[in-house]
PDB file of C-alpha atoms in Angstrom:
ATOM      1  CA  MET A 730      -0.729  11.364 -21.406  1.00 43.00           C
ATOM      2  CA  ASN A 731      -0.279   7.614 -20.884  1.00 57.00           C
ATOM      3  CA  ALA A 732      -3.578   5.819 -21.514  1.00 67.00           C
ATOM      4  CA  ASP A 733      -2.277   2.470 -20.229  1.00 86.00           C
ATOM      5  CA  PRO A 734      -3.191   1.890 -16.560  1.00 87.00           C
ATOM      6  CA  LEU A 735      -0.320  -0.562 -15.975  1.00 92.00           C
ATOM      7  CA  PHE A 736       2.718   0.245 -18.076  1.00 94.00           C
ATOM      8  CA  PRO A 737       4.454   3.645 -18.242  1.00 93.00           C
ATOM      9  CA  ASP A 738       5.021   5.290 -21.617  1.00 92.00           C
ATOM     10  CA  ASP A 739       8.638   4.173 -21.891  1.00 94.00           C
ATOM     11  CA  MET A 740       7.713   0.516 -21.300  1.00 96.00           C
ATOM     12  CA  ARG A 741       6.351  -0.387 -24.722  1.00 97.00           C
ATOM     13  CA  CYS A 742       6.855  -4.099 -24.166  1.00 98.00           C
ATOM     14  CA  VAL A 743       8.175  -6.289 -21.356  1.00 98.00           C
ATOM     15  CA  VAL A 744       9.878  -9.410 -22.716  1.00 98.00           C
ATOM     16  CA  LEU A 745      10.223 -12.408 -20.398  1.00 98.00           C
ATOM     17  CA  ILE A 746      12.328 -15.227 -21.825  1.00 99.00           C
ATOM     18  CA  GLY A 747      11.590 -18.347 -19.788  1.00 98.00           C
ATOM     19  CA  ILE A 748      13.830 -21.344 -20.431  1.00 98.00           C
ATOM     20  CA  ASP A 749      12.439 -24.610 -19.043  1.00 98.00           C
ATOM     21  CA  PHE A 750      15.542 -26.764 -18.474  1.00 97.00           C
ATOM     22  CA  ASP A 751      13.621 -30.058 -18.884  1.00 94.00           C
ATOM     23  CA  GLY A 752      16.614 -32.366 -18.992  1.00 95.00           C
ATOM     24  CA  ALA A 753      16.477 -36.087 -18.256  1.00 94.00           C
ATOM     25  CA  SER A 754      13.822 -35.397 -15.602  1.00 94.00           C
ATOM     26  CA  HIS A 755      11.285 -35.389 -18.413  1.00 88.00           C
ATOM     27  CA  GLU A 756      12.040 -39.035 -19.211  1.00 89.00           C
ATOM     28  CA  VAL A 757      13.033 -40.342 -15.764  1.00 90.00           C
ATOM     29  CA  GLY A 758       9.788 -39.017 -14.312  1.00 87.00           C
ATOM     30  CA  ARG A 759       7.931 -41.257 -16.755  1.00 84.00           C
ATOM     31  CA  GLY A 760       9.992 -44.329 -15.964  1.00 87.00           C
ATOM     32  CA  ILE A 761      12.037 -44.103 -19.177  1.00 89.00           C
ATOM     33  CA  ALA A 762      15.810 -44.490 -19.197  1.00 87.00           C
ATOM     34  CA  PRO A 763      17.293 -41.349 -20.845  1.00 89.00           C
ATOM     35  CA  LEU A 764      19.246 -43.348 -23.430  1.00 90.00           C
ATOM     36  CA  GLY A 765      19.165 -43.735 -27.196  1.00 91.00           C
ATOM     37  CA  LYS A 766      16.145 -42.035 -28.721  1.00 81.00           C
ATOM     38  CA  HIS A 767      15.118 -40.908 -25.225  1.00 85.00           C
ATOM     39  CA  SER A 768      18.387 -39.066 -24.523  1.00 92.00           C
ATOM     40  CA  TRP A 769      17.336 -35.652 -25.865  1.00 90.00           C
ATOM     41  CA  GLY A 770      17.038 -34.281 -22.343  1.00 92.00           C
ATOM     42  CA  ASN A 771      20.739 -34.909 -21.694  1.00 95.00           C
ATOM     43  CA  TYR A 772      21.423 -32.408 -24.474  1.00 96.00           C
ATOM     44  CA  SER A 773      20.146 -29.564 -22.295  1.00 97.00           C
ATOM     45  CA  ALA A 774      23.090 -29.442 -19.894  1.00 96.00           C
ATOM     46  CA  ARG A 775      25.723 -30.592 -22.395  1.00 97.00           C
ATOM     47  CA  CYS A 776      24.889 -28.299 -25.321  1.00 98.00           C
ATOM     48  CA  GLY A 777      21.590 -26.415 -25.131  1.00 98.00           C
ATOM     49  CA  VAL A 778      22.108 -24.408 -21.947  1.00 98.00           C
ATOM     50  CA  PRO A 779      25.709 -23.395 -22.791  1.00 98.00           C
ATOM     51  CA  ARG A 780      24.560 -22.322 -26.253  1.00 98.00           C
ATOM     52  CA  HIS A 781      21.689 -20.281 -24.804  1.00 99.00           C
ATOM     53  CA  LEU A 782      23.950 -18.680 -22.198  1.00 99.00           C
ATOM     54  CA  GLU A 783      26.396 -17.586 -24.874  1.00 99.00           C
ATOM     55  CA  MET A 784      23.635 -16.217 -27.090  1.00 99.00           C
ATOM     56  CA  LEU A 785      21.906 -14.322 -24.282  1.00 99.00           C
ATOM     57  CA  ALA A 786      25.203 -12.845 -23.057  1.00 98.00           C
ATOM     58  CA  ARG A 787      26.077 -11.762 -26.581  1.00 99.00           C
ATOM     59  CA  HIS A 788      22.804  -9.853 -26.805  1.00 99.00           C
ATOM     60  CA  GLY A 789      23.017  -8.544 -23.240  1.00 99.00           C
ATOM     61  CA  VAL A 790      19.446  -9.567 -22.392  1.00 99.00           C
ATOM     62  CA  ASP A 791      17.973 -11.178 -19.281  1.00 99.00           C
ATOM     63  CA  ALA A 792      16.204 -14.521 -18.946  1.00 99.00           C
ATOM     64  CA  THR A 793      14.867 -16.934 -16.332  1.00 99.00           C
ATOM     65  CA  PHE A 794      15.731 -20.642 -16.218  1.00 99.00           C
ATOM     66  CA  PHE A 795      12.987 -22.835 -14.719  1.00 98.00           C
ATOM     67  CA  ILE A 796      14.769 -25.964 -13.496  1.00 98.00           C
ATOM     68  CA  PRO A 797      13.370 -29.278 -12.188  1.00 98.00           C
ATOM     69  CA  GLY A 798      14.996 -30.369  -8.940  1.00 98.00           C
ATOM     70  CA  TYR A 799      16.190 -33.672 -10.404  1.00 97.00           C
ATOM     71  CA  ASP A 800      18.043 -31.908 -13.213  1.00 97.00           C
ATOM     72  CA  ALA A 801      19.627 -29.532 -10.714  1.00 98.00           C
ATOM     73  CA  GLU A 802      20.848 -32.536  -8.697  1.00 98.00           C
ATOM     74  CA  GLN A 803      22.352 -34.095 -11.811  1.00 97.00           C
ATOM     75  CA  HIS A 804      23.945 -30.887 -13.088  1.00 98.00           C
ATOM     76  CA  PRO A 805      24.739 -28.574 -10.162  1.00 98.00           C
ATOM     77  CA  ALA A 806      27.662 -26.994 -12.025  1.00 98.00           C
ATOM     78  CA  THR A 807      25.301 -25.970 -14.834  1.00 98.00           C
ATOM     79  CA  VAL A 808      22.922 -24.366 -12.339  1.00 99.00           C
ATOM     80  CA  GLU A 809      25.868 -22.535 -10.783  1.00 99.00           C
ATOM     81  CA  GLU A 810      26.974 -21.329 -14.215  1.00 99.00           C
ATOM     82  CA  ILE A 811      23.499 -20.002 -15.021  1.00 99.00           C
ATOM     83  CA  ASP A 812      23.591 -18.036 -11.780  1.00 99.00           C
ATOM     84  CA  ARG A 813      27.196 -16.911 -12.282  1.00 99.00           C
ATOM     85  CA  CYS A 814      26.227 -15.498 -15.682  1.00 98.00           C
ATOM     86  CA  GLY A 815      23.622 -13.346 -13.943  1.00 99.00           C
ATOM     87  CA  PHE A 816      20.433 -15.160 -14.940  1.00 99.00           C
ATOM     88  CA  GLU A 817      17.576 -16.142 -12.672  1.00 99.00           C
ATOM     89  CA  VAL A 818      17.034 -19.714 -11.507  1.00 99.00           C
ATOM     90  CA  ALA A 819      13.428 -20.632 -10.657  1.00 99.00           C
ATOM     91  CA  ALA A 820      11.684 -23.906  -9.750  1.00 99.00           C
ATOM     92  CA  HIS A 821       9.935 -26.276 -12.168  1.00 97.00           C
ATOM     93  CA  GLY A 822       8.854 -29.366 -10.242  1.00 95.00           C
ATOM     94  CA  TYR A 823      11.178 -32.207  -9.294  1.00 96.00           C
ATOM     95  CA  LEU A 824      10.745 -34.901 -11.975  1.00 94.00           C
ATOM     96  CA  HIS A 825       8.629 -32.781 -14.324  1.00 90.00           C
ATOM     97  CA  GLU A 826       5.545 -34.314 -12.702  1.00 88.00           C
ATOM     98  CA  ALA A 827       2.050 -34.274 -14.202  1.00 80.00           C
ATOM     99  CA  TRP A 828       1.140 -32.596 -10.881  1.00 72.00           C
ATOM    100  CA  ASP A 829      -2.048 -34.525 -10.128  1.00 74.00           C
ATOM    101  CA  LEU A 830      -0.619 -35.178  -6.674  1.00 77.00           C
ATOM    102  CA  GLU A 831      -1.942 -35.664  -3.171  1.00 78.00           C
ATOM    103  CA  GLY A 832      -1.445 -32.650  -0.920  1.00 75.00           C
ATOM    104  CA  ALA A 833       1.343 -34.129   1.213  1.00 91.00           C
ATOM    105  CA  GLU A 834       3.274 -35.421  -1.807  1.00 90.00           C
ATOM    106  CA  GLU A 835       2.889 -32.109  -3.610  1.00 91.00           C
ATOM    107  CA  GLU A 836       4.198 -30.119  -0.657  1.00 94.00           C
ATOM    108  CA  ALA A 837       7.106 -32.513  -0.176  1.00 96.00           C
ATOM    109  CA  LEU A 838       8.180 -32.138  -3.811  1.00 95.00           C
ATOM    110  CA  LEU A 839       7.865 -28.352  -3.745  1.00 96.00           C
ATOM    111  CA  ARG A 840       9.997 -28.171  -0.619  1.00 98.00           C
ATOM    112  CA  LYS A 841      12.488 -30.721  -1.961  1.00 98.00           C
ATOM    113  CA  THR A 842      13.169 -28.809  -5.172  1.00 98.00           C
ATOM    114  CA  ASP A 843      13.330 -25.533  -3.288  1.00 99.00           C
ATOM    115  CA  ALA A 844      15.949 -26.976  -0.919  1.00 99.00           C
ATOM    116  CA  ILE A 845      17.991 -28.371  -3.819  1.00 99.00           C
ATOM    117  CA  LEU A 846      18.082 -25.077  -5.698  1.00 99.00           C
ATOM    118  CA  LYS A 847      18.783 -23.011  -2.586  1.00 99.00           C
ATOM    119  CA  GLY A 848      21.540 -25.415  -1.630  1.00 99.00           C
ATOM    120  CA  ILE A 849      23.262 -24.923  -4.979  1.00 99.00           C
ATOM    121  CA  LEU A 850      22.680 -21.183  -5.270  1.00 99.00           C
ATOM    122  CA  GLY A 851      23.117 -20.185  -1.649  1.00 99.00           C
ATOM    123  CA  LYS A 852      20.216 -17.761  -1.969  1.00 98.00           C
ATOM    124  CA  PRO A 853      16.395 -17.825  -2.157  1.00 98.00           C
ATOM    125  CA  VAL A 854      14.354 -18.887  -5.157  1.00 99.00           C
ATOM    126  CA  LEU A 855      11.464 -16.525  -5.889  1.00 99.00           C
ATOM    127  CA  GLY A 856       9.445 -18.119  -8.685  1.00 99.00           C
ATOM    128  CA  TRP A 857       7.851 -21.337  -9.926  1.00 98.00           C
ATOM    129  CA  ARG A 858       6.357 -22.679 -13.128  1.00 97.00           C
ATOM    130  CA  SER A 859       4.265 -25.828 -13.037  1.00 95.00           C
ATOM    131  CA  PRO A 860       5.879 -28.606 -15.094  1.00 92.00           C
ATOM    132  CA  SER A 861       2.461 -29.623 -16.416  1.00 86.00           C
ATOM    133  CA  GLY A 862       0.565 -26.340 -16.136  1.00 83.00           C
ATOM    134  CA  ARG A 863      -1.532 -27.764 -13.285  1.00 85.00           C
ATOM    135  CA  LYS A 864      -1.725 -26.315  -9.784  1.00 91.00           C
ATOM    136  CA  THR A 865      -4.115 -25.739  -6.876  1.00 90.00           C
ATOM    137  CA  ASP A 866      -4.667 -23.163  -4.181  1.00 91.00           C
ATOM    138  CA  LYS A 867      -2.603 -25.401  -1.902  1.00 92.00           C
ATOM    139  CA  THR A 868       0.287 -25.205  -4.374  1.00 94.00           C
ATOM    140  CA  MET A 869       0.278 -21.443  -4.110  1.00 95.00           C
ATOM    141  CA  ALA A 870       0.053 -21.542  -0.318  1.00 96.00           C
ATOM    142  CA  VAL A 871       3.172 -23.715  -0.069  1.00 96.00           C
ATOM    143  CA  LEU A 872       5.075 -21.515  -2.516  1.00 97.00           C
ATOM    144  CA  LYS A 873       4.132 -18.401  -0.573  1.00 97.00           C
ATOM    145  CA  SER A 874       5.312 -20.033   2.664  1.00 97.00           C
ATOM    146  CA  LEU A 875       8.663 -20.656   0.966  1.00 98.00           C
ATOM    147  CA  GLY A 876       8.984 -16.969   0.131  1.00 98.00           C
ATOM    148  CA  TYR A 877       8.065 -17.158  -3.550  1.00 99.00           C
ATOM    149  CA  ILE A 878       6.639 -13.981  -5.026  1.00 99.00           C
ATOM    150  CA  TYR A 879       5.382 -15.214  -8.407  1.00 99.00           C
ATOM    151  CA  ASP A 880       4.000 -18.109 -10.393  1.00 98.00           C
ATOM    152  CA  SER A 881       4.163 -18.425 -14.179  1.00 97.00           C
ATOM    153  CA  SER A 882       1.775 -21.269 -14.988  1.00 95.00           C
ATOM    154  CA  ASP A 883      -1.610 -19.817 -15.903  1.00 93.00           C
ATOM    155  CA  LYS A 884      -2.989 -19.278 -19.387  1.00 90.00           C
ATOM    156  CA  ASP A 885      -5.938 -17.030 -18.665  1.00 91.00           C
ATOM    157  CA  TYR A 886      -4.851 -13.450 -19.330  1.00 93.00           C
ATOM    158  CA  ASP A 887      -2.645 -11.250 -21.492  1.00 94.00           C
ATOM    159  CA  ARG A 888      -1.066  -9.378 -18.590  1.00 96.00           C
ATOM    160  CA  PRO A 889       0.257  -9.989 -15.085  1.00 97.00           C
ATOM    161  CA  TYR A 890      -2.204  -9.901 -12.207  1.00 97.00           C
ATOM    162  CA  ARG A 891      -2.575 -10.522  -8.487  1.00 98.00           C
ATOM    163  CA  LEU A 892      -3.716 -14.093  -7.842  1.00 97.00           C
ATOM    164  CA  ARG A 893      -5.681 -14.615  -4.629  1.00 97.00           C
ATOM    165  CA  PHE A 894      -5.490 -18.218  -3.427  1.00 95.00           C
ATOM    166  CA  GLY A 895      -7.026 -17.852   0.051  1.00 94.00           C
ATOM    167  CA  LYS A 896      -8.993 -15.567   2.339  1.00 92.00           C
ATOM    168  CA  GLY A 897      -6.052 -14.254   4.331  1.00 93.00           C
ATOM    169  CA  ARG A 898      -4.727 -10.762   3.768  1.00 91.00           C
ATOM    170  CA  ASP A 899      -1.418 -12.077   2.437  1.00 93.00           C
ATOM    171  CA  ASP A 900      -2.854 -14.966   0.410  1.00 96.00           C
ATOM    172  CA  LEU A 901      -1.754 -13.310  -2.824  1.00 97.00           C
ATOM    173  CA  ILE A 902       0.956 -14.046  -5.370  1.00 98.00           C
ATOM    174  CA  ILE A 903       1.908 -12.351  -8.629  1.00 98.00           C
ATOM    175  CA  GLU A 904       0.813 -14.362 -11.665  1.00 97.00           C
ATOM    176  CA  LEU A 905       2.898 -13.988 -14.831  1.00 98.00           C
ATOM    177  CA  PRO A 906       0.780 -15.946 -17.337  1.00 96.00           C
ATOM    178  CA  ASN A 907       2.442 -17.667 -20.274  1.00 91.00           C
ATOM    179  CA  ASN A 908      -0.782 -17.880 -22.220  1.00 79.00           C
ATOM    180  CA  THR A 909       0.258 -17.871 -25.869  1.00 75.00           C
ATOM    181  CA  TYR A 910       0.751 -21.434 -27.118  1.00 81.00           C
ATOM    182  CA  SER A 911       2.441 -20.157 -30.256  1.00 89.00           C
ATOM    183  CA  LEU A 912       5.131 -18.524 -28.080  1.00 95.00           C
ATOM    184  CA  ASP A 913       6.357 -21.953 -26.990  1.00 96.00           C
ATOM    185  CA  ASP A 914       8.836 -23.981 -29.041  1.00 96.00           C
ATOM    186  CA  PHE A 915       7.330 -27.316 -27.948  1.00 94.00           C
ATOM    187  CA  PRO A 916       4.218 -27.477 -30.188  1.00 94.00           C
ATOM    188  CA  PHE A 917       6.139 -26.344 -33.271  1.00 96.00           C
ATOM    189  CA  TYR A 918       8.953 -28.850 -33.002  1.00 95.00           C
ATOM    190  CA  LYS A 919       7.088 -31.721 -31.319  1.00 93.00           C
ATOM    191  CA  PHE A 920       3.873 -31.934 -33.324  1.00 93.00           C
ATOM    192  CA  SER A 921       4.098 -30.046 -36.606  1.00 91.00           C
ATOM    193  CA  TYR A 922       7.864 -30.213 -37.245  1.00 93.00           C
ATOM    194  CA  THR A 923       7.718 -26.573 -38.296  1.00 97.00           C
ATOM    195  CA  PRO A 924      10.869 -25.247 -40.008  1.00 97.00           C
ATOM    196  CA  PRO A 925      12.753 -22.775 -37.791  1.00 98.00           C
ATOM    197  CA  SER A 926      12.279 -19.984 -40.333  1.00 98.00           C
ATOM    198  CA  GLU A 927       8.499 -20.317 -40.026  1.00 98.00           C
ATOM    199  CA  VAL A 928       8.703 -20.392 -36.226  1.00 98.00           C
ATOM    200  CA  LEU A 929      10.660 -17.135 -36.344  1.00 98.00           C
ATOM    201  CA  ALA A 930       8.025 -15.561 -38.599  1.00 98.00           C
ATOM    202  CA  GLN A 931       5.266 -16.586 -36.160  1.00 97.00           C
ATOM    203  CA  TRP A 932       7.126 -15.224 -33.139  1.00 98.00           C
ATOM    204  CA  ARG A 933       7.823 -11.934 -34.892  1.00 98.00           C
ATOM    205  CA  ALA A 934       4.131 -11.652 -35.777  1.00 98.00           C
ATOM    206  CA  GLU A 935       3.182 -12.277 -32.139  1.00 97.00           C
ATOM    207  CA  PHE A 936       5.613  -9.598 -30.989  1.00 98.00           C
ATOM    208  CA  ASP A 937       4.248  -7.117 -33.533  1.00 98.00           C
ATOM    209  CA  ALA A 938       0.727  -7.679 -32.190  1.00 97.00           C
ATOM    210  CA  ILE A 939       1.764  -7.331 -28.530  1.00 97.00           C
ATOM    211  CA  TYR A 940       4.192  -4.416 -28.835  1.00 97.00           C
ATOM    212  CA  GLY A 941       2.536  -1.206 -27.687  1.00 92.00           C
ATOM    213  CA  ALA A 942      -0.768  -3.030 -27.083  1.00 95.00           C
ATOM    214  CA  ASP A 943      -0.820  -5.614 -24.273  1.00 94.00           C
ATOM    215  CA  ARG A 944       2.934  -5.025 -23.874  1.00 96.00           C
ATOM    216  CA  PHE A 945       3.643  -8.379 -22.210  1.00 97.00           C
ATOM    217  CA  PHE A 946       5.578 -10.936 -24.287  1.00 97.00           C
ATOM    218  CA  VAL A 947       6.390 -14.275 -22.621  1.00 98.00           C
ATOM    219  CA  LEU A 948       8.507 -16.704 -24.647  1.00 98.00           C
ATOM    220  CA  SER A 949       8.763 -20.292 -23.356  1.00 97.00           C
ATOM    221  CA  LEU A 950      11.767 -22.304 -24.522  1.00 98.00           C
ATOM    222  CA  HIS A 951      13.460 -25.637 -23.862  1.00 97.00           C
ATOM    223  CA  PRO A 952      17.210 -26.185 -24.396  1.00 98.00           C
ATOM    224  CA  ARG A 953      16.709 -29.839 -25.355  1.00 96.00           C
ATOM    225  CA  ALA A 954      17.381 -31.392 -28.718  1.00 94.00           C
ATOM    226  CA  GLY A 955      14.392 -32.713 -30.657  1.00 91.00           C
ATOM    227  CA  TRP A 956      11.416 -30.575 -29.694  1.00 91.00           C
ATOM    228  CA  GLY A 957      13.489 -27.918 -27.965  1.00 95.00           C
ATOM    229  CA  SER A 958      15.513 -24.887 -29.017  1.00 97.00           C
ATOM    230  CA  GLY A 959      18.962 -26.062 -27.966  1.00 97.00           C
ATOM    231  CA  THR A 960      20.304 -27.072 -31.370  1.00 97.00           C
ATOM    232  CA  PRO A 961      22.231 -24.592 -33.559  1.00 98.00           C
ATOM    233  CA  SER A 962      19.507 -23.687 -36.064  1.00 98.00           C
ATOM    234  CA  HIS A 963      16.848 -23.405 -33.359  1.00 98.00           C
ATOM    235  CA  THR A 964      19.063 -21.177 -31.214  1.00 98.00           C
ATOM    236  CA  ARG A 965      19.933 -19.044 -34.220  1.00 98.00           C
ATOM    237  CA  ILE A 966      16.317 -17.992 -34.762  1.00 98.00           C
ATOM    238  CA  LEU A 967      16.146 -16.986 -31.085  1.00 98.00           C
ATOM    239  CA  SER A 968      19.096 -14.718 -31.734  1.00 99.00           C
ATOM    240  CA  ASP A 969      17.360 -13.323 -34.812  1.00 99.00           C
ATOM    241  CA  LEU A 970      14.157 -12.740 -32.825  1.00 99.00           C
ATOM    242  CA  ILE A 971      16.011 -10.926 -30.049  1.00 99.00           C
ATOM    243  CA  ASP A 972      17.731  -8.751 -32.645  1.00 99.00           C
ATOM    244  CA  TYR A 973      14.333  -7.901 -34.099  1.00 99.00           C
ATOM    245  CA  MET A 974      12.807  -7.014 -30.732  1.00 99.00           C
ATOM    246  CA  LYS A 975      15.846  -4.956 -29.714  1.00 99.00           C
ATOM    247  CA  GLY A 976      15.246  -2.838 -32.790  1.00 98.00           C
ATOM    248  CA  HIS A 977      12.061  -1.443 -31.220  1.00 98.00           C
ATOM    249  CA  ASP A 978      11.982   1.417 -28.719  1.00 98.00           C
ATOM    250  CA  GLY A 979      10.923   0.777 -25.136  1.00 98.00           C
ATOM    251  CA  VAL A 980      11.478  -2.986 -25.077  1.00 98.00           C
ATOM    252  CA  HIS A 981      12.539  -4.227 -21.620  1.00 98.00           C
ATOM    253  CA  PHE A 982      14.065  -7.700 -21.382  1.00 99.00           C
ATOM    254  CA  MET A 983      13.597  -8.699 -17.741  1.00 99.00           C
ATOM    255  CA  GLN A 984      14.028 -11.653 -15.448  1.00 99.00           C
ATOM    256  CA  ALA A 985      10.703 -12.915 -14.148  1.00 99.00           C
ATOM    257  CA  ARG A 986      11.649 -12.104 -10.550  1.00 99.00           C
ATOM    258  CA  THR A 987      12.616  -8.537 -11.478  1.00 98.00           C
ATOM    259  CA  PHE A 988       9.330  -7.952 -13.245  1.00 98.00           C
ATOM    260  CA  ALA A 989       7.405  -9.631 -10.419  1.00 98.00           C
ATOM    261  CA  GLN A 990       9.083  -7.237  -7.975  1.00 98.00           C
ATOM    262  CA  TRP A 991       8.050  -4.353 -10.217  1.00 98.00           C
ATOM    263  CA  CYS A 992       4.487  -5.706 -10.183  1.00 98.00           C
ATOM    264  CA  LEU A 993       4.531  -5.862  -6.390  1.00 97.00           C
ATOM    265  CA  GLU A 994       5.676  -2.247  -6.226  1.00 97.00           C
ATOM    266  CA  HIS A 995       2.821  -1.264  -8.566  1.00 96.00           C
ATOM    267  CA  SER A 996       0.288  -3.831  -7.344  1.00 95.00           C
ATOM    268  CA  ASN A 997      -2.484  -1.247  -7.181  1.00 94.00           C
ATOM    269  CA  ARG A 998      -2.364  -1.154 -10.984  1.00 95.00           C
ATOM    270  CA  LEU A 999      -2.891  -4.903 -11.356  1.00 97.00           C
ATOM    271  CA  GLU A1000      -6.205  -6.699 -11.549  1.00 95.00           C
ATOM    272  CA  GLU A1001      -6.947  -9.246  -8.826  1.00 96.00           C
ATOM    273  CA  VAL A1002      -8.252 -12.712  -9.658  1.00 94.00           C
ATOM    274  CA  SER A1003      -9.394 -15.303  -7.122  1.00 92.00           C
ATOM    275  CA  PHE A1004      -9.294 -19.108  -7.229  1.00 80.00           C
ATOM    276  CA  THR A1005     -12.916 -19.134  -6.072  1.00 66.00           C
TER     277      THR A1005
END
């Protein structure tokens, strides 16, 4: 008998690989020209994303690319290629904003990025990740009005849940928390300059602890140079990690939208959390 109230027996671990594009938007949004030592973001479209696409296709696993609207405007062909390769495109702000915005400005940026991505893809976008981790109930209301079914910004739980952002019957969205700071390449490569081999060891240890227990493994990556995972040695350990996880039974690599749809279909199994 399955003792887990959420996951069936054959779903020992859901793996969501979220790749935050974070190209030149990261610098331009701060008023910095993306040149010289500030040009790492340009690496995303030129090298990092193609390298990640090749690696993911080689392993036959799914992933979601969270893309700022500005970067999509600058590199529409890259966005099209991500979609053509069968991966999900989701929203990630416009200029990687800090997101301490007034209501009207926030809504305008959410709608602007949504229109940009839909215009390139020719189909709806279903998910969003805050570029700064910040959001409000109004953020969720706008996303829901745009047809989004999930958010992946919160850090407050080990599993997906229903997030209630208002009092209306439909004021709910699926939250896919990315709560494990050590499952993000940014702190390792930005602050501690951790060797890739040690990052791999940490990520394997995190997977070992989650597999068969909480069963929800969310890896947050950036295809930039510098503090991202776009360079050869940093991408290689991702390949090694995927190999390791694929060696375990019942591991499901899923796009965020696919898993969010699954959560909607089994929403009675999810906990509900309210903003208030």
